[in-house]
Structure formats: structure tokens, C-alpha cells
Amino acid sequence: MDRVLNALSYFFNANTLNPHGICLLWRPELIWTHAISDILIGLAYFSIPLAIGMFLYRRPDVRFGWVLWMFVAFIMLCGVTHFMAVWTLWNAHYGIEALLKALTAVASVMTAVALWPLLPRIIALPAAATLQARIEERDQALNDLRGAMATMVEMREHETRQKLLLDELNHRVKNTLASVQSIASQTMRGAGDMGEFKDSFVERLMALSSTHDLLVKREWTSASLRELVDATLGHYGRPYAYAGPDLRLHSNFAVTFGMALHELATNALKHGAWASGGRVDISVGEGEGGAIRIVWRESGGLAVNAPEQTGFGSRLLERGVAGELGGEVTMDYRREGLVCAIQAPASEKIAFQDSPEAVLERL
């Protein structure tokens, strides 16, 4: 043991040695050039492993990171040897310098031995461009998948909408056929002969068709009373006026009310105001208790007498319109012209539009 201690003491003994500056003849320009250069190299050697170490600490997922840690140790020992070279310019501690160089040699050899077997595996790692291309391919595949799923959802929704439309179409066709059957039955009931039946039946079918055309434009959601009045009365070419706010009518009720307007217009043309140059005024307003009030008023035509029998139009108004709305319809056969008043509470079948009051007149 003493021999080992004596050997170590002799290895680190610097009393018989001279500092490295003597070899440079203590020339300041040489000494400081060596010193500053070694200090800068040592600082760089400390900075590089520090950056690598921070990178490895933040990115523990890096493959073969242990090899980089070996590089960190190797480079730091290289930096220490450069600082030691500055120290030995003025101090002859060559034993410590030799030990540091031996440690650096061991670290460098271990790093080199570890690196070469790993080199094929490192080379086999995909390049950044390859990884980026694969990521883009994956993203594109995901986008294609999302597009396909969206298309499938749209197809499913389209099938659902198509089924709903078919069900709705079937329902409307049945309602229309029921309306046509009712019109035919009522027309035949009041017709004197087949010629009269044919004319009345065709006119009522045309009125039903014009209401359907109006509802198709609105996709069967609802109808505007002002537009319904225009569609039903406009083609007669006789004077009429609409005054008051517009009303929104449910699609099913619009069919019934369109037929009622047609019956009123036909009666005015044959027996009322339009038979002798008169006019029709339709007014919309608010009645008792906030109810909706619609008034059909004829003036300037023939003297009116109350009919002896109730016709199709009267039954349609007093039973159909009043029944659907839960309201009341009155027919006042005044000498100066018929006045038909409809009063009903606002509901999903009939309601005021969110539009300002306006006047529409056809002359």
C-alpha cells in the first residue's frame, strides 16, 4: 500500500518540473496566445455538450440518446484538458493533466467503440423529408377517410330526407285526391246537367292547381294570404283590393282557403259585384280579443238577394274554413253587395306575418 501511495505521490509531484511557460521563454505574446486560445476552446467545448444535454432532457424520445450522452462526457473532458493546458503554463501540475487526458482518452475510445456498431442503424433511420412525406400521406389518408365518412353521412341523410319526402308526397297525394273527390261530389250535387258540372269542376280544379303552384314555390311550408289572393283573383281581370297586414297560412289550410276564395270570386262574377262593373275589397285586421278578422266586401254591382239554398261555397266557408280555424264565418247578403266576415284566433294555421301593414290593389 505504501508503494502505491509513493507511486501516486511521485506521479503528481511537480517540484522537479517546470511550468510550460518556460518552453515559451515566458514570451508574453506566445503565452497569452496559447492561454486565450485554450480558454475559448474550453468554453466552446463546455457550451456544445450543454446544448446537447438540454436537447436530450427535453426530447427523451430520441433514439440512441445514450450515445449522445457519451459525446457530452467526451466533449466536456476535452474542454477540461484545454483549461488544464492554460493552468500548466504557470503551474507544473502535469500529473493532473496526464490523468485528465487519460480520462478523455477512455471516454473518446468508448464513444468511438459504441458509435461504429450503431452506424448502420443510424443510417437506416428515415430522413426528415421521408418522415414528412409519410406524415403528409397519413394526413391525406385521414382526410380521404373523413371525406368518405362525410359522404356516407350525407347519403344516409339523403336517404332519410328522400323517405320523408316520399312519405310527405304520399300524404299530399292522398289529401289532393280526397279534395278532388270532395270537389267532384259537391259539384255534381249542385250541377243541373253534365255541361254545368264540367265547367264548374274544371274551374275548381284550376283553382286548386293555382294554390298548389303557390305552395310549391314555398316548398309547402306556408303561404302568404296576399299572394294567395293575387293567385286566385288576378286572372279574372276584375278590380279588387287587399288592405291590411299579410297573413301566414299553413299549407293544408291554404288549400281550403284558396278554394273558398275561388267560390267567392265565382259568385261575384256570376251574381255579385263583378257581374256589372263592381269591385271586391278584402281587408285584414284585428278583431275582438286579438283575433284575426278577414272581410270580403263587394260593392258597385248588382243588388244581392240571399240564396234560397246553401251552395258549395257557403258550406266550404261556414264548415270547412270555420271548422279548421275554430272560428266563425258570417255571410251578410246586403242589397249593395255581399259581405263575408271570417274571425278566428291566431294559431299555427293562420297568423300575422312579421311585415308592415300594406295595401295591394288590382284594377
Short mmCIF file of N, CA and C in Angstrom, two decimals, residues 150-228:
data_model
loop_
_atom_site.label_atom_id
_atom_site.label_comp_id
_atom_site.label_asym_id
_atom_site.label_seq_id
_atom_site.Cartn_x
_atom_site.Cartn_y
_atom_site.Cartn_z
N ALA A 150 -68.00 11.51 -44.37
CA ALA A 150 -68.96 12.61 -44.58
C ALA A 150 -69.91 12.27 -45.72
N THR A 151 -69.36 11.66 -46.79
CA THR A 151 -70.21 11.26 -47.91
C THR A 151 -71.22 10.21 -47.48
N MET A 152 -70.78 9.26 -46.65
CA MET A 152 -71.71 8.25 -46.16
C MET A 152 -72.81 8.86 -45.31
N VAL A 153 -72.40 9.83 -44.46
CA VAL A 153 -73.40 10.52 -43.63
C VAL A 153 -74.38 11.28 -44.50
N GLU A 154 -73.84 11.98 -45.53
CA GLU A 154 -74.72 12.72 -46.43
C GLU A 154 -75.67 11.78 -47.16
N MET A 155 -75.14 10.62 -47.60
CA MET A 155 -76.00 9.64 -48.28
C MET A 155 -77.10 9.15 -47.35
N ARG A 156 -76.71 8.88 -46.09
CA ARG A 156 -77.71 8.42 -45.13
C ARG A 156 -78.76 9.50 -44.88
N GLU A 157 -78.30 10.75 -44.73
CA GLU A 157 -79.24 11.85 -44.54
C GLU A 157 -80.11 12.04 -45.78
N HIS A 158 -79.48 11.86 -46.98
CA HIS A 158 -80.26 11.98 -48.21
C HIS A 158 -81.33 10.91 -48.28
N GLU A 159 -80.97 9.67 -47.89
CA GLU A 159 -81.96 8.61 -47.88
C GLU A 159 -83.09 8.91 -46.91
N THR A 160 -82.72 9.46 -45.74
CA THR A 160 -83.74 9.81 -44.75
C THR A 160 -84.66 10.90 -45.29
N ARG A 161 -84.04 11.95 -45.89
CA ARG A 161 -84.84 13.04 -46.46
C ARG A 161 -85.73 12.50 -47.60
N GLN A 162 -85.16 11.61 -48.42
CA GLN A 162 -85.92 11.06 -49.53
C GLN A 162 -87.13 10.28 -49.02
N LYS A 163 -86.92 9.51 -47.95
CA LYS A 163 -88.04 8.76 -47.37
C LYS A 163 -89.09 9.71 -46.82
N LEU A 164 -88.63 10.77 -46.14
CA LEU A 164 -89.58 11.75 -45.61
C LEU A 164 -90.35 12.42 -46.74
N LEU A 165 -89.62 12.75 -47.82
CA LEU A 165 -90.28 13.39 -48.96
C LEU A 165 -91.30 12.46 -49.61
N LEU A 166 -90.92 11.18 -49.74
CA LEU A 166 -91.86 10.22 -50.31
C LEU A 166 -93.09 10.07 -49.43
N ASP A 167 -92.85 10.00 -48.11
CA ASP A 167 -93.99 9.91 -47.18
C ASP A 167 -94.86 11.15 -47.27
N GLU A 168 -94.20 12.33 -47.34
CA GLU A 168 -94.96 13.57 -47.45
C GLU A 168 -95.70 13.64 -48.78
N LEU A 169 -95.03 13.21 -49.86
CA LEU A 169 -95.68 13.21 -51.16
C LEU A 169 -96.89 12.29 -51.16
N ASN A 170 -96.74 11.12 -50.57
CA ASN A 170 -97.85 10.18 -50.49
C ASN A 170 -99.01 10.78 -49.71
N HIS A 171 -98.67 11.46 -48.60
CA HIS A 171 -99.71 12.12 -47.79
C HIS A 171 -100.42 13.21 -48.58
N ARG A 172 -99.63 14.02 -49.31
CA ARG A 172 -100.23 15.12 -50.07
C ARG A 172 -101.07 14.60 -51.23
N VAL A 173 -100.59 13.55 -51.89
CA VAL A 173 -101.37 12.98 -52.98
C VAL A 173 -102.72 12.47 -52.46
N LYS A 174 -102.68 11.80 -51.31
CA LYS A 174 -103.93 11.32 -50.73
C LYS A 174 -104.86 12.48 -50.39
N ASN A 175 -104.28 13.55 -49.79
CA ASN A 175 -105.09 14.73 -49.45
C ASN A 175 -105.67 15.37 -50.71
N THR A 176 -104.81 15.46 -51.76
CA THR A 176 -105.28 16.06 -53.01
C THR A 176 -106.40 15.24 -53.64
N LEU A 177 -106.22 13.92 -53.65
CA LEU A 177 -107.27 13.06 -54.20
C LEU A 177 -108.56 13.17 -53.39
N ALA A 178 -108.40 13.29 -52.07
CA ALA A 178 -109.59 13.46 -51.23
C ALA A 178 -110.27 14.79 -51.54
N SER A 179 -109.45 15.84 -51.77
CA SER A 179 -110.01 17.15 -52.12
C SER A 179 -110.73 17.08 -53.46
N VAL A 180 -110.09 16.44 -54.44
CA VAL A 180 -110.71 16.31 -55.77
C VAL A 180 -112.01 15.52 -55.67
N GLN A 181 -112.02 14.45 -54.89
CA GLN A 181 -113.22 13.65 -54.72
C GLN A 181 -114.34 14.48 -54.08
N SER A 182 -113.97 15.27 -53.05
CA SER A 182 -114.96 16.12 -52.39
C SER A 182 -115.49 17.18 -53.35
N ILE A 183 -114.57 17.80 -54.14
CA ILE A 183 -115.00 18.82 -55.11
C ILE A 183 -115.94 18.22 -56.15
N ALA A 184 -115.58 17.04 -56.64
CA ALA A 184 -116.43 16.38 -57.64
C ALA A 184 -117.81 16.08 -57.07
N SER A 185 -117.82 15.57 -55.83
CA SER A 185 -119.09 15.22 -55.21
C SER A 185 -119.97 16.44 -55.00
N GLN A 186 -119.37 17.51 -54.47
CA GLN A 186 -120.14 18.72 -54.20
C GLN A 186 -120.57 19.41 -55.49
N THR A 187 -119.70 19.37 -56.51
CA THR A 187 -120.06 19.98 -57.80
C THR A 187 -121.21 19.24 -58.45
N MET A 188 -121.14 17.92 -58.42
CA MET A 188 -122.22 17.12 -59.01
C MET A 188 -123.54 17.34 -58.26
N ARG A 189 -123.44 17.57 -56.97
CA ARG A 189 -124.64 17.78 -56.16
C ARG A 189 -125.38 19.04 -56.56
N GLY A 190 -124.61 20.07 -56.94
CA GLY A 190 -125.25 21.34 -57.25
C GLY A 190 -125.42 21.61 -58.74
N ALA A 191 -124.91 20.70 -59.61
CA ALA A 191 -124.97 20.93 -61.06
C ALA A 191 -126.30 20.49 -61.63
N GLY A 192 -126.79 21.27 -62.61
CA GLY A 192 -128.06 20.93 -63.25
C GLY A 192 -127.89 19.88 -64.33
N ASP A 193 -126.77 19.91 -65.03
CA ASP A 193 -126.51 18.94 -66.08
C ASP A 193 -125.01 18.70 -66.18
N MET A 194 -124.59 17.81 -67.07
CA MET A 194 -123.18 17.46 -67.20
C MET A 194 -122.34 18.62 -67.72
N GLY A 195 -122.94 19.47 -68.58
CA GLY A 195 -122.19 20.64 -69.06
C GLY A 195 -121.86 21.58 -67.94
N GLU A 196 -122.84 21.85 -67.09
CA GLU A 196 -122.60 22.74 -65.94
C GLU A 196 -121.61 22.09 -64.98
N PHE A 197 -121.74 20.78 -64.77
CA PHE A 197 -120.80 20.06 -63.89
C PHE A 197 -119.37 20.17 -64.41
N LYS A 198 -119.22 19.97 -65.72
CA LYS A 198 -117.88 20.01 -66.31
C LYS A 198 -117.24 21.37 -66.12
N ASP A 199 -117.99 22.45 -66.42
CA ASP A 199 -117.41 23.79 -66.30
C ASP A 199 -117.04 24.10 -64.85
N SER A 200 -117.93 23.83 -63.93
CA SER A 200 -117.66 24.13 -62.52
C SER A 200 -116.52 23.28 -61.98
N PHE A 201 -116.52 22.01 -62.36
CA PHE A 201 -115.48 21.10 -61.85
C PHE A 201 -114.10 21.51 -62.35
N VAL A 202 -113.99 21.86 -63.65
CA VAL A 202 -112.70 22.27 -64.21
C VAL A 202 -112.21 23.56 -63.55
N GLU A 203 -113.13 24.52 -63.36
CA GLU A 203 -112.74 25.78 -62.71
C GLU A 203 -112.23 25.54 -61.30
N ARG A 204 -112.87 24.67 -60.56
CA ARG A 204 -112.42 24.39 -59.19
C ARG A 204 -111.09 23.64 -59.18
N LEU A 205 -110.89 22.75 -60.15
CA LEU A 205 -109.59 22.08 -60.25
C LEU A 205 -108.48 23.08 -60.58
N MET A 206 -108.77 24.06 -61.44
CA MET A 206 -107.78 25.08 -61.77
C MET A 206 -107.45 25.93 -60.55
N ALA A 207 -108.49 26.24 -59.76
CA ALA A 207 -108.24 26.99 -58.52
C ALA A 207 -107.36 26.19 -57.56
N LEU A 208 -107.66 24.88 -57.45
CA LEU A 208 -106.83 24.01 -56.61
C LEU A 208 -105.40 23.96 -57.13
N SER A 209 -105.24 23.92 -58.45
CA SER A 209 -103.91 23.86 -59.06
C SER A 209 -103.11 25.13 -58.79
N SER A 210 -103.77 26.30 -58.88
CA SER A 210 -103.05 27.55 -58.65
C SER A 210 -102.57 27.65 -57.21
N THR A 211 -103.38 27.15 -56.28
CA THR A 211 -102.94 27.14 -54.87
C THR A 211 -101.76 26.20 -54.69
N HIS A 212 -101.79 25.05 -55.35
CA HIS A 212 -100.66 24.11 -55.27
C HIS A 212 -99.40 24.74 -55.85
N ASP A 213 -99.52 25.46 -56.96
CA ASP A 213 -98.35 26.11 -57.56
C ASP A 213 -97.73 27.10 -56.57
N LEU A 214 -98.57 27.84 -55.88
CA LEU A 214 -98.07 28.80 -54.90
C LEU A 214 -97.35 28.10 -53.75
N LEU A 215 -97.90 26.97 -53.30
CA LEU A 215 -97.28 26.24 -52.20
C LEU A 215 -95.98 25.59 -52.62
N VAL A 216 -95.90 25.16 -53.87
CA VAL A 216 -94.64 24.56 -54.36
C VAL A 216 -93.52 25.57 -54.31
N LYS A 217 -93.80 26.84 -54.65
CA LYS A 217 -92.78 27.88 -54.59
C LYS A 217 -92.28 28.07 -53.16
N ARG A 218 -93.14 27.83 -52.20
CA ARG A 218 -92.77 27.96 -50.79
C ARG A 218 -92.33 26.62 -50.19
N GLU A 219 -92.16 25.61 -51.03
CA GLU A 219 -91.77 24.27 -50.59
C GLU A 219 -92.74 23.71 -49.58
N TRP A 220 -94.00 24.04 -49.74
CA TRP A 220 -95.09 23.54 -48.91
C TRP A 220 -94.91 23.85 -47.43
N THR A 221 -94.18 24.90 -47.11
CA THR A 221 -94.01 25.28 -45.71
C THR A 221 -95.19 26.12 -45.23
N SER A 222 -95.57 27.12 -46.02
CA SER A 222 -96.68 28.00 -45.67
C SER A 222 -97.02 28.82 -46.92
N ALA A 223 -98.05 29.65 -46.79
CA ALA A 223 -98.44 30.51 -47.90
C ALA A 223 -98.80 31.89 -47.36
N SER A 224 -98.58 32.90 -48.18
CA SER A 224 -98.96 34.27 -47.85
C SER A 224 -100.38 34.50 -48.34
N LEU A 225 -101.22 35.11 -47.47
CA LEU A 225 -102.59 35.40 -47.88
C LEU A 225 -102.61 36.38 -49.04
N ARG A 226 -101.74 37.38 -49.00
CA ARG A 226 -101.71 38.36 -50.08
C ARG A 226 -101.37 37.68 -51.41
N GLU A 227 -100.41 36.76 -51.40
CA GLU A 227 -100.05 36.04 -52.62
C GLU A 227 -101.18 35.11 -53.05
N LEU A 228 -101.86 34.49 -52.09
CA LEU A 228 -102.96 33.60 -52.42
C LEU A 228 -104.12 34.38 -53.06
#
